[in-house]
Short mmCIF file of C-alpha atoms and ligand atoms in Angstrom, two decimals:
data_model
loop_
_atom_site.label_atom_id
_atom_site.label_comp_id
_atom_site.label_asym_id
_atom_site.label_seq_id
_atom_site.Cartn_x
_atom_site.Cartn_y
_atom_site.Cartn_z
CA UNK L 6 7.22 37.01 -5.36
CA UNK L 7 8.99 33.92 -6.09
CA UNK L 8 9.65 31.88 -2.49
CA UNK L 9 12.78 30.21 -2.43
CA UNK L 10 11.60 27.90 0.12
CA UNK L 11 8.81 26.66 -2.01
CA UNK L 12 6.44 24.28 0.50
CA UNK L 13 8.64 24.21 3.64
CA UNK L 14 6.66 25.61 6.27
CA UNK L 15 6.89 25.97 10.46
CA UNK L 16 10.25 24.75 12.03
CA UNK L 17 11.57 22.82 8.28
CA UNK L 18 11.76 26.81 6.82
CA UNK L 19 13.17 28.04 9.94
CA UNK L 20 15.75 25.73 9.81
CA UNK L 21 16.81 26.45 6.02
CA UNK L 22 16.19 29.79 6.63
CA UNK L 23 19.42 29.90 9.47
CA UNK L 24 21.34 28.66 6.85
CA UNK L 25 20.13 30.63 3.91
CA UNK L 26 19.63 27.53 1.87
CA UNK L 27 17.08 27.79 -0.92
CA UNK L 28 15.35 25.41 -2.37
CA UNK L 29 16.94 23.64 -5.94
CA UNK L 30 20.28 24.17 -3.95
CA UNK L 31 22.72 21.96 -4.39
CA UNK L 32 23.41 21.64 -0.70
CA UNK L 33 25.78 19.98 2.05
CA UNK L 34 23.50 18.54 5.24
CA UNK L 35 25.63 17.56 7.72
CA UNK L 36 23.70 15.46 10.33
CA UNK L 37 24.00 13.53 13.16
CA UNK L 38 24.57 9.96 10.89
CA UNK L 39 26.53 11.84 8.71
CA UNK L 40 26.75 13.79 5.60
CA UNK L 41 24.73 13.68 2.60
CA UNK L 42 24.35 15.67 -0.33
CA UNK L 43 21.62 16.58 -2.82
CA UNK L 44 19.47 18.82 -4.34
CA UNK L 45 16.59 20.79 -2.04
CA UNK L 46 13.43 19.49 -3.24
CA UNK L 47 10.66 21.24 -2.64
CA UNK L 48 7.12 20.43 -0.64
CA UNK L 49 3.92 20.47 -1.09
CA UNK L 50 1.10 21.94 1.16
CA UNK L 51 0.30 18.56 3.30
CA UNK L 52 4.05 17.93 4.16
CA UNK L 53 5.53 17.78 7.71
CA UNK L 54 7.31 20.74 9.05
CA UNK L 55 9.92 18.79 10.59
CA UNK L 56 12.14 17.24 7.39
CA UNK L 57 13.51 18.41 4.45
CA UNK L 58 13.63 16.51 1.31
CA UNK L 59 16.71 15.78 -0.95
CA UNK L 60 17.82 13.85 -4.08
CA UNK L 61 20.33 12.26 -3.65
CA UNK L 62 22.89 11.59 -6.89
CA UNK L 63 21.70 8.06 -6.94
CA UNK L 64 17.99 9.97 -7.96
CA UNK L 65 16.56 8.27 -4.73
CA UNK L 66 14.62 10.68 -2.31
CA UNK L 67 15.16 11.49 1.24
CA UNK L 68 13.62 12.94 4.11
CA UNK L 69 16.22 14.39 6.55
CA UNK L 70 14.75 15.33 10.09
CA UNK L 71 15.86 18.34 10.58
CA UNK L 72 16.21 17.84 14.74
CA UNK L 73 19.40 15.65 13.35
CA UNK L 74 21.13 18.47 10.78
CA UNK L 75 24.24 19.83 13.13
CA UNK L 76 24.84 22.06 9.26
CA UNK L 77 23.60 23.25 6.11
CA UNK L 78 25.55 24.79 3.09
CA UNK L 79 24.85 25.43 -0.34
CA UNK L 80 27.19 24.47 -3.00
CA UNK L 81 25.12 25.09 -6.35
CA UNK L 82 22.16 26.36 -7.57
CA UNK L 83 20.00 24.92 -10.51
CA UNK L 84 17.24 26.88 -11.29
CA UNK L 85 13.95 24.49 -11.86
CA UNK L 86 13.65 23.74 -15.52
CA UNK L 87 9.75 22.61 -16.44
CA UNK L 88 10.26 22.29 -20.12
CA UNK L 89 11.07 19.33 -22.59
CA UNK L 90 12.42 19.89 -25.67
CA UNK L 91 9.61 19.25 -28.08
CA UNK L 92 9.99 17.60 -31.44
CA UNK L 93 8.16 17.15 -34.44
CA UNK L 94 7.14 13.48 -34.54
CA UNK L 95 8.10 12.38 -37.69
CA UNK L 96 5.61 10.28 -39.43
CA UNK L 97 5.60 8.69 -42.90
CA UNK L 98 2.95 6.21 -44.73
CA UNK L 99 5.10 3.22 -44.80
CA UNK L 100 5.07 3.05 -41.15
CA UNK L 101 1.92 1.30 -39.08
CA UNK L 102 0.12 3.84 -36.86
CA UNK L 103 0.35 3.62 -32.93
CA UNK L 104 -2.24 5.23 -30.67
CA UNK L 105 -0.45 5.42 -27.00
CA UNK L 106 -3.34 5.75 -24.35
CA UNK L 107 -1.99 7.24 -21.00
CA UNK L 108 -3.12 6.35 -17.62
CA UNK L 109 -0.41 7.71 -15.94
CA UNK L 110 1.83 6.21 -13.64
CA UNK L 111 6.03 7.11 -13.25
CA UNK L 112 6.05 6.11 -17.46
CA UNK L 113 4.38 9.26 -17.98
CA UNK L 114 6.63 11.76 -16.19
CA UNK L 115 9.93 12.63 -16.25
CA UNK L 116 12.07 14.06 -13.41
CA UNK L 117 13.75 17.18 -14.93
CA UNK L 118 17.53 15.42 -14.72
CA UNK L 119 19.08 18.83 -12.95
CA UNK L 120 16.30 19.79 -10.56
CA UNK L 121 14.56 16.89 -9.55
CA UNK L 122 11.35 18.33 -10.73
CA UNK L 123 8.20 15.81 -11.70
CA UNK L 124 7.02 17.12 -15.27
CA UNK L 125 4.87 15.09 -17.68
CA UNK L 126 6.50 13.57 -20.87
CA UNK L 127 3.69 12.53 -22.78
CA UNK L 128 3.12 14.16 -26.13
CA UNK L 129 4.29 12.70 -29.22
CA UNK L 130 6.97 15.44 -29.70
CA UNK L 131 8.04 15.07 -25.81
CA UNK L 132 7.93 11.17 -26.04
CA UNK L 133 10.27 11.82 -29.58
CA UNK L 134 12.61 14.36 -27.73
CA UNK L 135 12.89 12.16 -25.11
CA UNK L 136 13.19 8.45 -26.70
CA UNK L 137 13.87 9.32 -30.62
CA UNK L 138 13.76 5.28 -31.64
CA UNK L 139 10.08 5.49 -31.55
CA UNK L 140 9.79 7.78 -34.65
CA UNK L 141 11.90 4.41 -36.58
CA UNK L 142 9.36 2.11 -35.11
CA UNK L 143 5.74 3.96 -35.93
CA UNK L 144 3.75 6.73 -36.15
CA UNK L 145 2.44 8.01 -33.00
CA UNK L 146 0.03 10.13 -31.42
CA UNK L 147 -1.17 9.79 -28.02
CA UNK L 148 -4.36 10.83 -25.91
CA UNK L 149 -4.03 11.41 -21.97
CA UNK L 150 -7.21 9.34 -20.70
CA UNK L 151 -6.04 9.70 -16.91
CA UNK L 152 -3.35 10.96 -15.09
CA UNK L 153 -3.44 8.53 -11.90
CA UNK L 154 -0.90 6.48 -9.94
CA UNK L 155 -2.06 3.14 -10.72
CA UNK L 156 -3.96 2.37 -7.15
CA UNK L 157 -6.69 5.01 -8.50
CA UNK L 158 -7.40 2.99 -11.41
CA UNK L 159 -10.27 1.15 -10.90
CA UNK L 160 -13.74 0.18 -12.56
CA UNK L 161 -14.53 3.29 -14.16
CA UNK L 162 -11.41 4.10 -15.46
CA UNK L 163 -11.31 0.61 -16.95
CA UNK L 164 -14.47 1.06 -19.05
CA UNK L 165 -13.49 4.52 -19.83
CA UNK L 166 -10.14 2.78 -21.33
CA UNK L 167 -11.60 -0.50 -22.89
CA UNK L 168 -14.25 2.11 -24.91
CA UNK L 169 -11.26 4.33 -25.78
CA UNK L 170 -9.67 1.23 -26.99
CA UNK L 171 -12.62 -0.07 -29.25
CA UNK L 172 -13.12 3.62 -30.86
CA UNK L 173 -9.10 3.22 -31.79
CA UNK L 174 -10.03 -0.12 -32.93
CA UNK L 175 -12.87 1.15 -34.77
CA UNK L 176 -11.00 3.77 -36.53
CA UNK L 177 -8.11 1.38 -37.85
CA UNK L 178 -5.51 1.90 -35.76
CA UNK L 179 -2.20 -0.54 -35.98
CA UNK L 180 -1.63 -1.37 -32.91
CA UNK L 181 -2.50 -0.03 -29.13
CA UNK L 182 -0.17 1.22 -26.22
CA UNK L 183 -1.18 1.94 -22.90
CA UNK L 184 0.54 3.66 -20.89
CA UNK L 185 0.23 2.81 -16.97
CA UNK L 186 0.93 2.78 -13.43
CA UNK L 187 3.54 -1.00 -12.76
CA UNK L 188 1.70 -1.06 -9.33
CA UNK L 189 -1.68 -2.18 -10.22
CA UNK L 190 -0.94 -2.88 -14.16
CA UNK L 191 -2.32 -6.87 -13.70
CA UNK L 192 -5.25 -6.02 -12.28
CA UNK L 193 -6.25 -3.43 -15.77
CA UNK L 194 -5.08 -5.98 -17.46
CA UNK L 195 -7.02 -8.73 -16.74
CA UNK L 196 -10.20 -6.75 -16.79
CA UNK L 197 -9.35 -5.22 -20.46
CA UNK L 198 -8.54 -9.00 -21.52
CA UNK L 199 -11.97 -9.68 -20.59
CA UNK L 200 -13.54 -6.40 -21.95
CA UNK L 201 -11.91 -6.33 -25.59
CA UNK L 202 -12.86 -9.37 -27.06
CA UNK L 203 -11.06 -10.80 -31.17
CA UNK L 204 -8.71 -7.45 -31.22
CA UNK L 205 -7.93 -7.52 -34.42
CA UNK L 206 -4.28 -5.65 -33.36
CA UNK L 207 -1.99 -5.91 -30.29
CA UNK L 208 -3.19 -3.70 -27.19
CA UNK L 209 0.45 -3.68 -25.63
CA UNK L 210 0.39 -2.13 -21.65
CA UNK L 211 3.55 -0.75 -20.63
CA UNK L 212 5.05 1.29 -17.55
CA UNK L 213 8.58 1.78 -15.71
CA UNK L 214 9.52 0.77 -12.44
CA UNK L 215 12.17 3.49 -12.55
CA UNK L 216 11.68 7.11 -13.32
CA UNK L 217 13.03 8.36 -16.62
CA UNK L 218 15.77 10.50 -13.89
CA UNK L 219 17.64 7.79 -12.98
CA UNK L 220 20.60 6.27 -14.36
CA UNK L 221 19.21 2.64 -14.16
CA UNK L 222 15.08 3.77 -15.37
CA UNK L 223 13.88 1.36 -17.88
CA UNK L 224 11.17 4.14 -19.57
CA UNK L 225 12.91 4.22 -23.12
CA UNK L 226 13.68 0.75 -23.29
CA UNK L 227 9.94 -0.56 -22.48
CA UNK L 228 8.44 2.14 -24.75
CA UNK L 229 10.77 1.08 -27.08
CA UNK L 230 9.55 -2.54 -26.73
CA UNK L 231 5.74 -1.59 -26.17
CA UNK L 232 6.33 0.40 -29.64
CA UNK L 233 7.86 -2.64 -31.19
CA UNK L 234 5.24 -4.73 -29.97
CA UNK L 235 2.02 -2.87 -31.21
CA UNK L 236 3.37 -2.04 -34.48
CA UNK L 237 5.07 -5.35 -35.90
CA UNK L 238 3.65 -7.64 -33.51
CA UNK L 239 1.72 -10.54 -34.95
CA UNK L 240 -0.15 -10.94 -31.74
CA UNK L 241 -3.59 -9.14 -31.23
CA UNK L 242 -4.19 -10.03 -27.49
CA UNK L 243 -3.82 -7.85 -24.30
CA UNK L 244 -0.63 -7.61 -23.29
CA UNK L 245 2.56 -6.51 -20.29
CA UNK L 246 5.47 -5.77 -22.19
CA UNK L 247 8.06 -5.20 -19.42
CA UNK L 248 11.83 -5.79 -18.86
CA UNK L 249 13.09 -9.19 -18.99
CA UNK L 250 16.13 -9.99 -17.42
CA UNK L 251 17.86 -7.89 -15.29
CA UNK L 252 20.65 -7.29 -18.13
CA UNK L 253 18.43 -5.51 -20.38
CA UNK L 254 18.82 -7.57 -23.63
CA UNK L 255 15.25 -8.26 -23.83
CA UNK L 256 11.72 -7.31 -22.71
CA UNK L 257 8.88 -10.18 -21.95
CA UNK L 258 5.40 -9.99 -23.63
CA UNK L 259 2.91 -11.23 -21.27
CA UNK L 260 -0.54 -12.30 -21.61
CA UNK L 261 -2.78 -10.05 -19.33
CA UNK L 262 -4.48 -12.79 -17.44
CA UNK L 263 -1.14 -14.66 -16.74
CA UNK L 264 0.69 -11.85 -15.33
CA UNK L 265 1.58 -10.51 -11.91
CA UNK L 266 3.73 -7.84 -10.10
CA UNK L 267 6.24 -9.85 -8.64
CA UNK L 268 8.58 -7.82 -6.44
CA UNK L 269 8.59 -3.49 -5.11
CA UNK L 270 11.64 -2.32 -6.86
CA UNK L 271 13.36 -4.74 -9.35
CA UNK L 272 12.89 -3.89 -13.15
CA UNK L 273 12.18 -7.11 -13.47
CA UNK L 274 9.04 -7.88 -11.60
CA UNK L 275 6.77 -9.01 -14.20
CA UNK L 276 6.53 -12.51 -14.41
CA UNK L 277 3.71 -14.91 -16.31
CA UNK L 278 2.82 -16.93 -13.52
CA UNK L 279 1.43 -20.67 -14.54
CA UNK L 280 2.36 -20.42 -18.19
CA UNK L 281 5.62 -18.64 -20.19
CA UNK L 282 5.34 -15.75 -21.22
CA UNK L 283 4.04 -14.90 -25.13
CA UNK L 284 7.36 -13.64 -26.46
CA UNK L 285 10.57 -11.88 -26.46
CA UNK L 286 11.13 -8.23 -28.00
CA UNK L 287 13.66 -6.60 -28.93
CA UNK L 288 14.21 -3.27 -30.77
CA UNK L 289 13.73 -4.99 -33.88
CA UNK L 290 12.66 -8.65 -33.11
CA UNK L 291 9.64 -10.08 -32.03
CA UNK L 292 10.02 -13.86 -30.70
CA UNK L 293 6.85 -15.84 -29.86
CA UNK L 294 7.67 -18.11 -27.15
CA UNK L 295 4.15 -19.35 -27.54
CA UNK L 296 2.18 -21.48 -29.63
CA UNK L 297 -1.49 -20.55 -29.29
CA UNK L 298 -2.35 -17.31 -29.41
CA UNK L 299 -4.48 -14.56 -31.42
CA UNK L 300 -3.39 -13.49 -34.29
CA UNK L 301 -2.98 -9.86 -35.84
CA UNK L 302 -5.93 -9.68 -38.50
CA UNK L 303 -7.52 -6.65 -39.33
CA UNK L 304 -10.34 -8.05 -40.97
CA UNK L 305 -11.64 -8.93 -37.48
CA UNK L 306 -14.28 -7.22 -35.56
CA UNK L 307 -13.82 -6.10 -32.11
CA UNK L 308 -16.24 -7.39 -29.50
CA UNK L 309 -16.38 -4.22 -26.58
CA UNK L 310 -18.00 -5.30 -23.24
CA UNK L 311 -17.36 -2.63 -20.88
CA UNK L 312 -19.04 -3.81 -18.19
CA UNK L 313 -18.30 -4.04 -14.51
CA UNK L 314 -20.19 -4.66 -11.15
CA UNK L 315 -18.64 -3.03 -8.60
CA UNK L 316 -19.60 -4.51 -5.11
CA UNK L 317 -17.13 -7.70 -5.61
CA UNK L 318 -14.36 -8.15 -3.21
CA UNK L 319 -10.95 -9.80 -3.28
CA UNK L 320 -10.30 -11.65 0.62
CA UNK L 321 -7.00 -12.73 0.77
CA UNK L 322 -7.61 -15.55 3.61
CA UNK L 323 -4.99 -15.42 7.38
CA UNK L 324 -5.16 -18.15 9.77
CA UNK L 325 -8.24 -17.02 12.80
CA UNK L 326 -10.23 -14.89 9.88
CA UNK L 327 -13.06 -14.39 11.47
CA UNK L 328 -16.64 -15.09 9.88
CA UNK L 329 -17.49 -11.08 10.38
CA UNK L 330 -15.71 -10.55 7.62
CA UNK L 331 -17.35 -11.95 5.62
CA UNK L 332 -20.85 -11.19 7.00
CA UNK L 333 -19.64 -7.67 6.55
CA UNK L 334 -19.58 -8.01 3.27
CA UNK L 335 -22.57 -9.40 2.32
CA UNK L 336 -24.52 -6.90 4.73
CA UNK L 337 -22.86 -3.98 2.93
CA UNK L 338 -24.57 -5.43 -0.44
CA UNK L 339 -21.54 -7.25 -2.08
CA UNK L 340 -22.75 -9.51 -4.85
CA UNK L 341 -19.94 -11.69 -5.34
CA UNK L 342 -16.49 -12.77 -3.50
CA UNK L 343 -13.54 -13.93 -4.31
CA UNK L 344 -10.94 -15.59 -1.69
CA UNK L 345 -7.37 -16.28 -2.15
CA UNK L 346 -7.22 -19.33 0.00
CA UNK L 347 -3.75 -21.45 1.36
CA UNK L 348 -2.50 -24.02 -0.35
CA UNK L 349 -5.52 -25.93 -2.35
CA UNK L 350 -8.17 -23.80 -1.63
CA UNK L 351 -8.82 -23.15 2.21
CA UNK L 352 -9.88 -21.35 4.92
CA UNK L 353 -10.82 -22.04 8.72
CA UNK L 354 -13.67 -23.85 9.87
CA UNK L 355 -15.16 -20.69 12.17
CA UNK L 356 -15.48 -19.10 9.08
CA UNK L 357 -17.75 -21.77 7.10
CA UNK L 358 -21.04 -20.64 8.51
CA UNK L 359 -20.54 -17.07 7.11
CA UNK L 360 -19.59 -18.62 3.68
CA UNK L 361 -23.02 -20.89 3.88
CA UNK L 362 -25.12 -17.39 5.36
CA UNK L 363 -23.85 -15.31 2.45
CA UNK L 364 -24.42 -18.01 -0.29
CA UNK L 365 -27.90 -18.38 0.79
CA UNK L 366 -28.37 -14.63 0.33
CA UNK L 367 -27.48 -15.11 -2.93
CA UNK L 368 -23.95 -13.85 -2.66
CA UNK L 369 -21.27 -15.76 -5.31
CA UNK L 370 -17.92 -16.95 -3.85
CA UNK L 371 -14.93 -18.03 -5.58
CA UNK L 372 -12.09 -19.64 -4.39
CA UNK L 373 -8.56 -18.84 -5.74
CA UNK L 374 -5.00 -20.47 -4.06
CA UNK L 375 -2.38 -17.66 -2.77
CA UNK L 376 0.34 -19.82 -3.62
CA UNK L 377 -0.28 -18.53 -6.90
CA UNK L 378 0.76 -21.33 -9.19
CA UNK L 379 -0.91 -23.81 -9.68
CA UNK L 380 -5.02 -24.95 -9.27
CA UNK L 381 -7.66 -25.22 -6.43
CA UNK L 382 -8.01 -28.58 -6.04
CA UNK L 383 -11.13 -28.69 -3.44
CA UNK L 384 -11.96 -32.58 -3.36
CA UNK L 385 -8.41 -33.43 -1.96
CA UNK L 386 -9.45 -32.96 1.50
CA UNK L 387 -13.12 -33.35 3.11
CA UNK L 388 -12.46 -29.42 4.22
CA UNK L 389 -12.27 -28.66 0.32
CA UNK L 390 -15.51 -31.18 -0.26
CA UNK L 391 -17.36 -29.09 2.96
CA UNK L 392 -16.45 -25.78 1.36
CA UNK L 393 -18.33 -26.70 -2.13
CA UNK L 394 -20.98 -27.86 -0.31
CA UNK L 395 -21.66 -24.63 1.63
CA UNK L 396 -21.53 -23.34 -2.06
CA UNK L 397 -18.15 -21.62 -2.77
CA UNK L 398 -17.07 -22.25 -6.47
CA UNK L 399 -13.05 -23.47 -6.94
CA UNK L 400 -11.86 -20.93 -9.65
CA UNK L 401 -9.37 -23.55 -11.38
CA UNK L 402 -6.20 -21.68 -12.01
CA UNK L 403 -7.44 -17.98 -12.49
CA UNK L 404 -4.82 -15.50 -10.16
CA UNK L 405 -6.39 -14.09 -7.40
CA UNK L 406 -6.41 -10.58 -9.01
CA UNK L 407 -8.11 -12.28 -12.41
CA UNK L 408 -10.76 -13.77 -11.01
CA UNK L 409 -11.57 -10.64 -9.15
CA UNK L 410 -12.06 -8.88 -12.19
CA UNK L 411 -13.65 -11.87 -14.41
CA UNK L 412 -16.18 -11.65 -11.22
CA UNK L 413 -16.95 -7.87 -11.45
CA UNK L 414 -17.23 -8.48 -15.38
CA UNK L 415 -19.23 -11.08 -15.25
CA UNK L 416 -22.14 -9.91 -12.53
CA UNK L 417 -21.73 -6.36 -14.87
CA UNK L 418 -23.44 -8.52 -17.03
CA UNK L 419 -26.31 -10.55 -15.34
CA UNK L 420 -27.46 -11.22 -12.21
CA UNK L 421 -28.03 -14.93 -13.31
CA UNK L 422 -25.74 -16.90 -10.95
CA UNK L 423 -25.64 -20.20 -13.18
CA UNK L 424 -24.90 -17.72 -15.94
CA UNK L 425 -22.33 -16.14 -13.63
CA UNK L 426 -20.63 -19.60 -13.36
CA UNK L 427 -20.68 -20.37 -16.80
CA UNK L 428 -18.68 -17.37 -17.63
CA UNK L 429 -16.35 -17.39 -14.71
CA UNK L 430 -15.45 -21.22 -15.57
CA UNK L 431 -15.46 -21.05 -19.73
CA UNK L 432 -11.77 -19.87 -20.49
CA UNK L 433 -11.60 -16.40 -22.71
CA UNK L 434 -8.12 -15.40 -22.40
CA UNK L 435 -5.95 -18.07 -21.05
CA UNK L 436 -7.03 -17.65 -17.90
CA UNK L 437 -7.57 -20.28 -17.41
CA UNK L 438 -5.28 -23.13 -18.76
CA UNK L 439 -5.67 -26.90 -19.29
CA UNK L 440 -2.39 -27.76 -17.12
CA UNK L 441 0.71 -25.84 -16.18
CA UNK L 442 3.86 -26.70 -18.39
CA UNK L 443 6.99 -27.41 -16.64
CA UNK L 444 8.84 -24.37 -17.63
CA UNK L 445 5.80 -22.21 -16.34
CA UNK L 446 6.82 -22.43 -12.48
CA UNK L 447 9.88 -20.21 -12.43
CA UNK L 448 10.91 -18.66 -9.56
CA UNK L 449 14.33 -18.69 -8.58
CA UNK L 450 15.88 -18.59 -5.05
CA UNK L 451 19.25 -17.28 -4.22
CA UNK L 452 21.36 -19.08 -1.26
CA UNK L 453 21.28 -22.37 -2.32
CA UNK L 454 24.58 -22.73 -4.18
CA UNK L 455 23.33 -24.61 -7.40
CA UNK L 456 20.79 -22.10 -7.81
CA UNK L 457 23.84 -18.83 -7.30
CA UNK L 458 25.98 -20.68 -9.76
CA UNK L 459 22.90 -20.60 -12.32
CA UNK L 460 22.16 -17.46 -11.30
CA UNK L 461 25.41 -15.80 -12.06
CA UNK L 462 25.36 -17.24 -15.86
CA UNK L 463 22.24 -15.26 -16.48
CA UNK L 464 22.95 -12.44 -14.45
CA UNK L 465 25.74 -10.40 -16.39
N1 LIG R 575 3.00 3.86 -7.92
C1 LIG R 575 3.23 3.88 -9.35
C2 LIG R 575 1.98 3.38 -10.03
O1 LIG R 575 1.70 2.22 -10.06
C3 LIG R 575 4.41 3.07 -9.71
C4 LIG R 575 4.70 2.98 -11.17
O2 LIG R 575 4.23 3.71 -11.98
O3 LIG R 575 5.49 2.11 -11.50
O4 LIG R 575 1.28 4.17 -10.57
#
């Protein structure tokens, strides 16, 4: 028999059951900080018996303890509806062939817009039903790799991926697409951009920050980009494309080693960090913002090194770390370590005798700067000078997140340490750069009235 109170168990189904309210209700909650009024989502197995969940019209979820709901009354009903309408895809020769790889991640489902329900968009004639400008742009078909929210990505899954990639490759495929989790996107990134070596075609990552539900989602418009980009895009590197501004006249093209999550919510939280971003893209314009970078030329043979050690660790330094941490490490047989250290490169003294024990058991460690931008600079101070003598290696101006994964690539490959170094310090995909231009520090801070005056020119 169907239940109508679908997950709610204990003292939640008591409640809704006193006031006959059935899950996919449209319903009135009166509670003790107010009114609110939504749609009865249902729960799953490992929920709480003391809330109930609704969506809200603004497509945000809430949980409502039910020890505060004074009243309950239903006001619709919308039966679940699990079904996309599915279109042929249409395809035609004059048009460059897309393969979209999915990971998962909130791009690849799509919140039926009455009921609230999660259900996948993914196949070619879903993705067409659902965002019809990507038939003008290519031909598509898509394989489903993963379904994951992007914190269960991880090595596996990106050797799985960059091997998935290189068979596309292989088989002449136009461009790439992959679709993926916002959360973690970076980190994939960077350790594809190390992976996939002379793409001859763009390998364009995209995601959405907003559910395809929601009023304000930006799903279409980054497909539509991501589409644009690994079709007619002239550049055959790993990319982000994600939206731009926060009016949504453009979407940035980032290069995967230069690019970072930058904020929980916005739209616009990608941001090349150190550099500018690769280009602009449009619907149906591509504009390099760059001047170096790899071009689209099929003639070109993929280099696939799917590789990846997986005892490395990321420490992001606090002031009074203590050295057990990183003794810990190195007795639970990590090979190599990278730190995110303040400001040039630097952590406390206490914890200098652990970083000398663990490079003498052969243990490489790499020092990265949390501030981001900018480069370890380890000879500025006689701490920095003590550090590189107890053996830690300053990482130049990888991200945190980038040298992590350059780290687990590179001891993947050998367990030669000097061999180690050369790799982590010879540049492959701009992770490194020469120097930071200008325009490539570009964060901007609200409050201070010059900046809100800017601000409100490029926010329409
Ligand atoms: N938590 C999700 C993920 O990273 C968020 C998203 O898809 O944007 O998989």
């Amino acid at each position: 028999m169907n239940d109508v109170l679908k997950g709610y168990k204990g003292r939640a189904r008591k409640t809704l059951e006193s006031f006959s309210i059935r899950v996919w209700s449209e319903a009135e909650v009166d509670t003790t900080r107010g009114r609110f009024e939504g749609i009865i989502l249902p729960r799953s197995e490992n929920d709480d018996d003391i809330h109930i969940v609704l969506k809200l019209a603004t497509g945000y979820n809430i949980g409502i303890d039910i020890n505060t709901i004074t009243g309950m009354k239903e006001v619709g009903y919308k039966e679940a509806h699990y079904k996309i309408p599915e279109k042929e895809f249409p395809t035609s020769p004059e048009k460059p062939n897309v393969k979209l790889l999915g990971t998962g991640g909130t791009i690849a489902s799509r919140l039926d817009y009455r009921t609230g329900a999660v259900i996948p968009a993914f196949s070619p004639g879903e993705l067409y039903g659902a965002v019809p400008e990507l038939a003008d742009i290519c031909n598509l078909t898509t394989e489903k790799l993963f379904a994951v929210f992007s914190e269960n990505m991880g090595p596996k899954q990106y050797i799985e991926l960059a091997k998935a990639i290189g068979e596309q490759i292989e088989n002449g495929i136009d461009g790439i697409m992959i679709g993926h989790g916002t959360d973690t996107m970076h980190h994939t990134a960077g350790a594809l951009s190390f992976m996939i070596q002379n793409s001859p075609v763009p390998i364009v990552m995209v995601g959405s920050q907003r559910s395809s539900d929601r009023p304000s989602s930006d799903a279409a418009l980054n497909l539509i980009h991501a589409a644009t980009a690994a079709a007619h895009s002239d550049i055959a590197e790993v990319m982000v494309c994600m939206f731009g501004p926060t009016s949504d006249e453009y979407g940035l093209l980032h290069r995967g080693t230069r690019v970072r999550k930058m904020h929980s919510s916005y739209r616009s939280t990608f941001r090349t960090l150190g550099d500018i971003p690769l280009a602009t893209v449009t619907r149906d314009k591509i504009t390099p913002l760059h001047q170096n970078y790899n071009k689209r030329r099929k003639d070109r043979e993929v280099a696939v090194r799917a590789v990846f050690e997986e005892k490395v660790a990321l420490v992001y330094y606090y002031p009074n770390m203590q050295p057990d941490i990183i003794d810990s490490l190195v007795e639970n047989g990590y090979r190599g370590i990278v730190i995110a250290g303040t400001g040039l490169g630097h952590v406390n003294k206490p914890v200098y005798p652990a970083i000398e024990r663990a490079t003498a058991a052969g243990v490489t460690i790499y020092m990265t700067v949390q501030t981001l931008w900018g480069f370890v600079h380890m000879f500025v101070y006689d701490t920095g000078r003590d550090l590189m003598a107890k053996g830690i290696i300053p990482a130049e101006n990888m991200l945190p997140e980038v040298a992590y994964v350059k780290l687990g690539w590179a001891l993947g490959q050998t367990d030669d340490l000097k061999e180690v170094e050369r790799i982590m310090l010879t540049p492959i995909s701009g992770e490194i750069t020469e120097r930071e231009p200008y325009n490539g520090y570009l964060v901007y801070q609200g409050g201070i009235p010059e900046i809100e005056a800017f601000l409100k020119t490029v926010h329409r």
